[in-house]
Tab-separated table of C-alpha atoms and ligand atoms in Angstrom:
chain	number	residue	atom	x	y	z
A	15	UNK	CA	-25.223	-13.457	9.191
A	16	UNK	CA	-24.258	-12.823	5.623
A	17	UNK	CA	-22.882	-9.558	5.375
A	18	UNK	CA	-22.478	-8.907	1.793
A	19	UNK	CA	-25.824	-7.874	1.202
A	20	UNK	CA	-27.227	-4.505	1.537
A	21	UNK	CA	-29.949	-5.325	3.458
A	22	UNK	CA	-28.165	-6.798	6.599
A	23	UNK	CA	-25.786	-3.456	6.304
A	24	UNK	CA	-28.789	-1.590	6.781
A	25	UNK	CA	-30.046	-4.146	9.522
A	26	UNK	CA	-26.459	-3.690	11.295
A	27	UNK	CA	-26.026	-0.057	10.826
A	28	UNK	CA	-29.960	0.712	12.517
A	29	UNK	CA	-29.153	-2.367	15.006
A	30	UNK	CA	-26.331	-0.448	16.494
A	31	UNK	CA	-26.940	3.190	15.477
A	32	UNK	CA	-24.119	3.455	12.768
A	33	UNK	CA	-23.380	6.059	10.714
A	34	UNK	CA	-20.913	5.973	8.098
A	35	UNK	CA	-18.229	8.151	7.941
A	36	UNK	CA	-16.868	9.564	4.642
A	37	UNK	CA	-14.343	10.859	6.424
A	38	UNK	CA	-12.840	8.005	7.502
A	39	UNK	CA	-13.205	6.136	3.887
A	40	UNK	CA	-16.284	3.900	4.701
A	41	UNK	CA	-17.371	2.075	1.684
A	42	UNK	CA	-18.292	-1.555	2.802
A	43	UNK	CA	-17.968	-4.218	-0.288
A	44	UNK	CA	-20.789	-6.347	-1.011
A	45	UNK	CA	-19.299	-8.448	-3.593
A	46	UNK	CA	-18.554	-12.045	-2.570
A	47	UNK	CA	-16.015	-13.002	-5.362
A	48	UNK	CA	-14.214	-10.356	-4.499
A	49	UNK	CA	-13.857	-11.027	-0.813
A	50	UNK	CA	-12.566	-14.736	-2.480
A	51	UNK	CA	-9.858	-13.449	-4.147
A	52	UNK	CA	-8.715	-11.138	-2.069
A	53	UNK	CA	-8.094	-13.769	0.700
A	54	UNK	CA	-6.989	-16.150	-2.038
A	55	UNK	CA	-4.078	-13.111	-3.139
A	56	UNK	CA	-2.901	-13.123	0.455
A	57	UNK	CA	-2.155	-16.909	0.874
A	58	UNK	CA	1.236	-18.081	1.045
A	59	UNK	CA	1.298	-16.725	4.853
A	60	UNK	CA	-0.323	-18.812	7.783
A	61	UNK	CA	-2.243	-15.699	9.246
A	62	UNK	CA	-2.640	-12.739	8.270
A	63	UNK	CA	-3.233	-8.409	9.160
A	64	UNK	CA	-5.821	-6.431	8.113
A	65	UNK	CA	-6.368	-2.735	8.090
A	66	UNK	CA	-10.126	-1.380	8.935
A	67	UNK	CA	-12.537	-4.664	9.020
A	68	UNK	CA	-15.811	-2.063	8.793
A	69	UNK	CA	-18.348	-4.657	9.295
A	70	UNK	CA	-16.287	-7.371	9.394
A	71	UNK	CA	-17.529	-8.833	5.717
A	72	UNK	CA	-13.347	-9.586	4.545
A	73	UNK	CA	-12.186	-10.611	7.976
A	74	UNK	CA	-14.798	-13.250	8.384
A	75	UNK	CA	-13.480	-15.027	4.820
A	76	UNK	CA	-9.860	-14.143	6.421
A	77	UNK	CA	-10.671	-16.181	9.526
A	78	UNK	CA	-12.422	-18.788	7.433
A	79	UNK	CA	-8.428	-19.031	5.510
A	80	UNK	CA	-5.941	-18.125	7.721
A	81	UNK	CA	-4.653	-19.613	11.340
A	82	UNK	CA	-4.807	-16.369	12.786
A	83	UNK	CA	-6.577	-12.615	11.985
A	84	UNK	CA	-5.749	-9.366	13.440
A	85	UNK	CA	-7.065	-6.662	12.465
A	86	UNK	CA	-6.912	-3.048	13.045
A	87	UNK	CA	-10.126	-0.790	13.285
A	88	UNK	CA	-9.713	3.375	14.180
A	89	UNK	CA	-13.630	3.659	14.453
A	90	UNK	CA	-14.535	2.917	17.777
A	91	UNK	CA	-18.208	2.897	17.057
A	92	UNK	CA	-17.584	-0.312	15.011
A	93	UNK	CA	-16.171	-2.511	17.820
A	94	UNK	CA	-19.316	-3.392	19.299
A	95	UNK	CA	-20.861	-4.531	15.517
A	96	UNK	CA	-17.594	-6.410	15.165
A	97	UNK	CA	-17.969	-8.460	18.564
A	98	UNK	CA	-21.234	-9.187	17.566
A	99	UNK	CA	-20.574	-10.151	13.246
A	100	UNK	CA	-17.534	-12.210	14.420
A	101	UNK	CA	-18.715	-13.707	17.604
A	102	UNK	CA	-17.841	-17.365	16.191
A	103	UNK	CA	-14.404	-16.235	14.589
A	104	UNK	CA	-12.255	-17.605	17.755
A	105	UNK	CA	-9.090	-16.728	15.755
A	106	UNK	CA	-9.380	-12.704	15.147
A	107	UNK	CA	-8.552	-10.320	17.704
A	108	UNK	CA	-10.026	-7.029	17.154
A	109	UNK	CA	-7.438	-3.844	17.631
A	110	UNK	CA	-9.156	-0.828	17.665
A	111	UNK	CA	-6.476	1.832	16.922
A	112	UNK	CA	-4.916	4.340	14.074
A	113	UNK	CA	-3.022	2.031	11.478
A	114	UNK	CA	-0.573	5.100	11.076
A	115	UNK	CA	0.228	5.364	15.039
A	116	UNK	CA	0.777	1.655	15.541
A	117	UNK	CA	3.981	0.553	16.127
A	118	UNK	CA	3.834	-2.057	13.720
A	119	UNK	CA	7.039	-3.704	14.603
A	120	UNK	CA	6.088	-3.985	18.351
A	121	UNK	CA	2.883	-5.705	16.982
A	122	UNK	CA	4.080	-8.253	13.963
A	123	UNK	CA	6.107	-9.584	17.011
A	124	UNK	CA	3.378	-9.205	19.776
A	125	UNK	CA	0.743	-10.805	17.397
A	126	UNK	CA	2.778	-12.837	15.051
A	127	UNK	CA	5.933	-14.008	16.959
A	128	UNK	CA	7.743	-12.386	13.999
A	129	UNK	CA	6.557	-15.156	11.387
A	130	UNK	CA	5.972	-13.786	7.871
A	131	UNK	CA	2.661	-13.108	7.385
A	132	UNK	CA	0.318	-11.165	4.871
A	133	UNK	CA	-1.590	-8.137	5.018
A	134	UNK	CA	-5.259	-8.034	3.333
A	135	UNK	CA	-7.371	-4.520	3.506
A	136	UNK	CA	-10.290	-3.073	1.855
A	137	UNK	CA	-8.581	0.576	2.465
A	138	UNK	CA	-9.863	3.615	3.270
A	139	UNK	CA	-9.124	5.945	0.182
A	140	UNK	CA	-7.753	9.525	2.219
A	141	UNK	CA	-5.131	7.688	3.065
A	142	UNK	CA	-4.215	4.928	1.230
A	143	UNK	CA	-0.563	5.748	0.364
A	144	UNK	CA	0.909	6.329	3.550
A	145	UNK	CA	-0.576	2.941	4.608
A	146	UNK	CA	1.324	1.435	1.691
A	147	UNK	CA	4.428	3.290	2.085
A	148	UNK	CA	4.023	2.380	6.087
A	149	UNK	CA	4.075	-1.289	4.964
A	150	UNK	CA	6.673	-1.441	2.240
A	151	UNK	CA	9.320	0.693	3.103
A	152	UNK	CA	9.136	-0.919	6.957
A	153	UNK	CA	11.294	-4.047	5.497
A	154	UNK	CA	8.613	-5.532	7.826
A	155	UNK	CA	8.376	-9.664	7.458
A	156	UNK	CA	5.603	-9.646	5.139
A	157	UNK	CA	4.626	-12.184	2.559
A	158	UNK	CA	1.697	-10.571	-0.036
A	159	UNK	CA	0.059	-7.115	0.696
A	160	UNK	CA	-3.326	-7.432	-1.257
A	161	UNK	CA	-5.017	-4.238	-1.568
A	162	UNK	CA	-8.277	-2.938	-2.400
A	163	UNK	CA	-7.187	0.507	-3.714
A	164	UNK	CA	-8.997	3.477	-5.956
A	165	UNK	CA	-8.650	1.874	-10.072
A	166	UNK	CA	-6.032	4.825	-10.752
A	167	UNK	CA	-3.895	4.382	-7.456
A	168	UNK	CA	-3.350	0.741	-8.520
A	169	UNK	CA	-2.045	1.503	-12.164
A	170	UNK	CA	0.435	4.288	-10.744
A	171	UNK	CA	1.725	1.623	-8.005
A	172	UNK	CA	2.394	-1.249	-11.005
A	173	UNK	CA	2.957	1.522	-13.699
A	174	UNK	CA	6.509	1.021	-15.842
A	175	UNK	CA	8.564	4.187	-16.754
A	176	UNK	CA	7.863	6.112	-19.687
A	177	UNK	CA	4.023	5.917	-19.307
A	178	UNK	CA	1.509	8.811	-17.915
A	179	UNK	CA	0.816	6.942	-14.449
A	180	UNK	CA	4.678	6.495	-13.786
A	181	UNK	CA	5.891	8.225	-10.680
A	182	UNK	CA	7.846	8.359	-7.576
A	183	UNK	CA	5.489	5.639	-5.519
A	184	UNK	CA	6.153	3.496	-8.761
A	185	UNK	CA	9.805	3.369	-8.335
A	186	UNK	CA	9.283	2.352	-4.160
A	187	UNK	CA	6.744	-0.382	-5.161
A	188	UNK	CA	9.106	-1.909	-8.219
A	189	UNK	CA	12.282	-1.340	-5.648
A	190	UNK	CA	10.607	-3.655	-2.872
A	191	UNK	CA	8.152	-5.584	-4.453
A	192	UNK	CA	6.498	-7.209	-7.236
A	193	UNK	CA	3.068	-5.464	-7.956
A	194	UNK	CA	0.220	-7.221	-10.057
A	195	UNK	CA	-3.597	-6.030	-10.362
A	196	UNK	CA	-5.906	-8.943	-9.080
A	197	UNK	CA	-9.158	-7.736	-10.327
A	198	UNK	CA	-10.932	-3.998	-10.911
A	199	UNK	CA	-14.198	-3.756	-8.769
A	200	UNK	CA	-16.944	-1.226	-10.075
A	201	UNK	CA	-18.129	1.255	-7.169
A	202	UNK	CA	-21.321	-0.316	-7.134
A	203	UNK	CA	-20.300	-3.246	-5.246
A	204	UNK	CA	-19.649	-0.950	-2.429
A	205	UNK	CA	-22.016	0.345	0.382
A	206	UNK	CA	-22.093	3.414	-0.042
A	207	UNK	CA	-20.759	3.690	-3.405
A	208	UNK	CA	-17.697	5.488	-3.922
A	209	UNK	CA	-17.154	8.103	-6.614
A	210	UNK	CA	-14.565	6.085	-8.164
A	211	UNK	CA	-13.758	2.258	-9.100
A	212	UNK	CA	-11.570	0.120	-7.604
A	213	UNK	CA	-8.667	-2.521	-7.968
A	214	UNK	CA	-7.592	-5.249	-5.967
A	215	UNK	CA	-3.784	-4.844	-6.140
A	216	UNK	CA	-1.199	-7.435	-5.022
A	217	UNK	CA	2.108	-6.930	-4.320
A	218	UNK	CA	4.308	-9.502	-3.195
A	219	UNK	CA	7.200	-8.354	-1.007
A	220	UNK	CA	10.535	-9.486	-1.909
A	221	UNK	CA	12.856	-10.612	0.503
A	222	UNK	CA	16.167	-8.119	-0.591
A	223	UNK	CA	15.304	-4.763	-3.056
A	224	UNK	CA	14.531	-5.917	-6.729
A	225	UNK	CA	17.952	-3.936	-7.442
A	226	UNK	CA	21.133	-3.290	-5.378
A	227	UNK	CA	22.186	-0.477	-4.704
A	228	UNK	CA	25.199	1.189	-2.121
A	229	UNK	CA	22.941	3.811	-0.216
A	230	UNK	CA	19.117	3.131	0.186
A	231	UNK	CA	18.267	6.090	1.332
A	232	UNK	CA	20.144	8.952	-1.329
A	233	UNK	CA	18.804	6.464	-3.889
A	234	UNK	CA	14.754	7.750	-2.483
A	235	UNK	CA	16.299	11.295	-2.432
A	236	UNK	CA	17.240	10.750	-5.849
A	237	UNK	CA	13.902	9.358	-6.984
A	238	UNK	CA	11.831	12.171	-5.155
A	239	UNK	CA	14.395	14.927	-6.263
A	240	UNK	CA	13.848	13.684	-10.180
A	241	UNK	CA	9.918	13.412	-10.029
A	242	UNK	CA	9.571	16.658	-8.310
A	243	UNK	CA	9.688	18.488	-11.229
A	244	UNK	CA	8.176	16.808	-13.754
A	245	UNK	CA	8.488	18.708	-17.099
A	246	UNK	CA	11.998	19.614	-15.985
A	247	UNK	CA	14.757	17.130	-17.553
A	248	UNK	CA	16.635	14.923	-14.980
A	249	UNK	CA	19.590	17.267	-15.237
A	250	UNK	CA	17.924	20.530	-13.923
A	251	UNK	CA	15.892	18.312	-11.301
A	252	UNK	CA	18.851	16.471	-9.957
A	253	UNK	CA	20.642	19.437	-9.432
A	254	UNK	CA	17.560	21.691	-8.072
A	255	UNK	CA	16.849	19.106	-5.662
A	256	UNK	CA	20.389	18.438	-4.378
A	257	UNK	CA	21.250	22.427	-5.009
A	258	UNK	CA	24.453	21.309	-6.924
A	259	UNK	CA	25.773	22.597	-9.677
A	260	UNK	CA	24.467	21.486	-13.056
A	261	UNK	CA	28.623	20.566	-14.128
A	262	UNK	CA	28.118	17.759	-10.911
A	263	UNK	CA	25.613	16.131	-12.320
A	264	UNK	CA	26.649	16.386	-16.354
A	265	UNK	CA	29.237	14.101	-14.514
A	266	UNK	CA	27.522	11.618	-12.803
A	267	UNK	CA	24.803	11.131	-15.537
A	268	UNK	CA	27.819	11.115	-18.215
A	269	UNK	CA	29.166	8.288	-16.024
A	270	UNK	CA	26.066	6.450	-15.433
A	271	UNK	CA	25.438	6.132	-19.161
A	272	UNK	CA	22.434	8.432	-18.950
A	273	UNK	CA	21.287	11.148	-21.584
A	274	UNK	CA	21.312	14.205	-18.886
A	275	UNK	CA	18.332	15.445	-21.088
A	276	UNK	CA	16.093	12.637	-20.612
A	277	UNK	CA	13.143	13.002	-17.894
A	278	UNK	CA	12.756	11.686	-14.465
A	279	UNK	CA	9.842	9.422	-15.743
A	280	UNK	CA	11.773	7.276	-18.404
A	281	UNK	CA	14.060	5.654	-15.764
A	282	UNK	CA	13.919	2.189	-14.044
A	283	UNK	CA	15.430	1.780	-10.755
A	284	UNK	CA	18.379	-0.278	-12.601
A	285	UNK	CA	19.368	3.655	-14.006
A	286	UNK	CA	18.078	5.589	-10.583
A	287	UNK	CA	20.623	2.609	-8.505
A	288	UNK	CA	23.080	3.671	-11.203
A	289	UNK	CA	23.173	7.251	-10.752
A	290	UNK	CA	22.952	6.803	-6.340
A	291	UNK	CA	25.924	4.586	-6.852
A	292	UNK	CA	27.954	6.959	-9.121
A	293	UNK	CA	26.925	9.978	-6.416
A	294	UNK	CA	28.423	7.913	-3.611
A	295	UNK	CA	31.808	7.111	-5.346
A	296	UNK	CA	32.422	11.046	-5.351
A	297	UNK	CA	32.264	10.613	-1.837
A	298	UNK	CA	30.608	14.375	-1.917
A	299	UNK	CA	27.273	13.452	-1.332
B	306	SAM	N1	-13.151	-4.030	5.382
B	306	SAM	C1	-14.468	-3.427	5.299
B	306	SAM	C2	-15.120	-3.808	3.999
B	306	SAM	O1	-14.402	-4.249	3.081
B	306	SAM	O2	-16.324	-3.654	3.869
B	306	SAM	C3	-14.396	-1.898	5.438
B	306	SAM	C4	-13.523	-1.183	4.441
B	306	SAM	S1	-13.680	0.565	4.473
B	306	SAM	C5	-13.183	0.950	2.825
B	306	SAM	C6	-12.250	1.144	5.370
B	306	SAM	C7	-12.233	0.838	6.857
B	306	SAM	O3	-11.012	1.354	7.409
B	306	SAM	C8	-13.341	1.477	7.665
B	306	SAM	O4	-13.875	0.535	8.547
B	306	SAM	C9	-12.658	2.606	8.455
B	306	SAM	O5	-13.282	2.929	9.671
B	306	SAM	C10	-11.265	2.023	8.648
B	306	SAM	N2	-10.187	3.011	8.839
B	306	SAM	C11	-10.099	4.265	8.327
B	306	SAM	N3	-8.937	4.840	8.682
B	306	SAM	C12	-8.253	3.926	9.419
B	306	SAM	C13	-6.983	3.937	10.095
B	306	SAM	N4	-6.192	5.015	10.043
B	306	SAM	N5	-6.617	2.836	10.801
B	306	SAM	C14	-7.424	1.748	10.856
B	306	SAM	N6	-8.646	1.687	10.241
B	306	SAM	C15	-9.043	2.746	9.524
C-alpha cells in the first residue's frame, strides 16, 4: 500500500477508526522525496531508531535501508494500522511506549547490542526539544540524528552566535554535534497540515565534545545562567545566576580574555569552555 498519498490515509484512518490527535503532534508526511532523504541523512549506521512511525510511511523506506528498524510509537490506537502497513517489513519491531519514559540505554543495548546506530523521526512538534536534548546529551552510541523539526526549531539548533536564533539549545547542539539543515518541507506535504513549515535537520554526533573542557556539567550551568537573561550583559547574568558577586566574575571574564560587557549570545563554546575552565581553577565553584 502506498502510504504517501492522502487518499490511502483516509482509507487507513476509516479502515481502523483513527482519529488524529493534535495533541500528540500528528501530522503524517506525504512527500516521497522527503521520506528519501531523510533515510538517505541517517546512513552511515547499519539499523536504525525511530521516534513515532504514525502510519508507518518513513519506517517502511527505513526498513527498505537499514538491517534493522525499531521504532517507538506512544499512540496505542496506531499499533494495529502499523501491524497491518508493515506486515512484510520482517526487520521492524514495533515498541509502543513514551519516547521520554524509555530507558533508552536499556534499549540501544536490548535492540542494538550497543552498535552505533542512527535515529530518523518525523517528530511530534509539543515536544520536540526534550526528545533532542534526550538524545544528545545521553552520550548515547549514535551515528546521525535526522530530524524532521518545525522550520524555526531547526535554524535555532544550527544557529552561530551573534545572530537572532542563537540560544542556549545552540550551544548543546554545536558542543556535541555537527548540525546541518537537509531540506525545508512546506506544511502542505503533511496530513493534516501543520500551522508551520518544516526542516529536515541532521546532526551528526561526534564521538568526544566539539571543545574540551574540565567540568561538563558547570560549563551547561554556565550556558543556561548567560542566556537566561538575555538583554542583561554576561557580567550581570553570570553573577545573577551563580549569586556571586559581580568582582568574581570581572575576574574570571578578565582572565578568560572576555569583554565582561559583551552578551551571552555573542559567545562560542571555545569562550563559554574558557570561562568553565577559569571558574574551576578558583577551585570556589
Ligand atoms: N512518522 C509518521 C510520519 O512521518 O507520517 C508520523 C509523524 S507524526 C509528526 C509524530 C508521531 O509521533 C505520531 O505518530 C505520534 O503519535 C507519535 N508520538 C507523539 N509523542 C510521542 C512520544 N512521546 N513517544 C513516541 N511517539 C510519540
Amino acid at each position: 500500500m502506498e502510504l504517501t498519498s492522502l487518499s490511502s490515509i483516509k482509507q487507513l484512518s476509516s479502515m481502523f477508526g483513527f482519529d488524529f490527535s493534535k495533541s500528540l503532534g500528528q501530522n503524517f508526511l506525504m512527500d516521497s522525496g522527503v521520506l528519501e532523504k531523510i533515510s538517505e541523512a541517517a546512513s552511515g549506521a547499519d539499523s536504525v531508531l525511530e521516534i513515532g512511525p504514525g502510519f508507518g510511511v518513513l519506517t517502511k523506506v527505513l526498513s527498505r535501508d537499514f538491517k534493522k528498524v525499531v521504532s517507538i510509537e506512544i499512540d496505542k490506537s496506531l499499533i494495529k494500522v502499523l501491524n497491518y502497513t508493515l506486515k512484510d517489513c520482517k526487520n521492524v519491531k514495533i515498541i509502543n511506549d513514551d519516547f521520554m519514559k524509555i530507558n533508552l540505554k536499556q534499549l540501544l543495548y536490548d535492540e542494538f547490542a550497543g552498535e552505533k546506530i542512527s535515529v530518523a523521526a518525523n517528530l511530534p512538534y509539543y515536544i520536540t526539544t526534550p526528545i533532542i536534548a534526550k538524545l544528545i546529551e545521553g552520550k548515547y552510541n549514535l551515528k546521525n540524528v535526522v530530524v524532521m523539526v518545525q522550520k524555526e526549531v531547526a535554524q535555532r539548533l544550527c544557529a552561530k552566535p551573534g545572530t537572532k536564533e542563537y540560544g542556549a539549545i545552540s550551544v548543546l547542539c554545536a558542543f556535541y554535534t555537527k548540525p546541518e539543515i537537509i531540506c525545508k518541507v512546506g506544511a502542505s506535504k503533511f496530513y493534516p497540515p501543520p500551522k508551520v513549515d518544516s526542516a529536515v535537520l541532521r546532526m551528526q554526533i561526534c564521538d568526544k565534545p566539539n571543545v574540551e573542557v574540565s567540568d561538563e556539567k558547570l560549563f551547561f550551568k554556565v550556558v543556561k545562567a548567560a542566556f537566561a537573561q538575555r538583554r542583561k550583559t554576561l557580567l550581570n547574568c553570570l553573577s545573577s545566576g551563580f549569586s556571586k558577586d559581580k568582582m568574581f566574575f570581572e575576574n574570571i571574564l578578565k582572565n578568560s580574555g572576555i569583554e565582561p560587557s559583551i552578551r551571552g549570545e555573542r559567545l562560542g563554546i571555545k569562550e563559554y569552555a574558557k570561562i568553565t575552565d577559569e571558574m574551576v581553577k578558583t577551585g570556589i565553584i
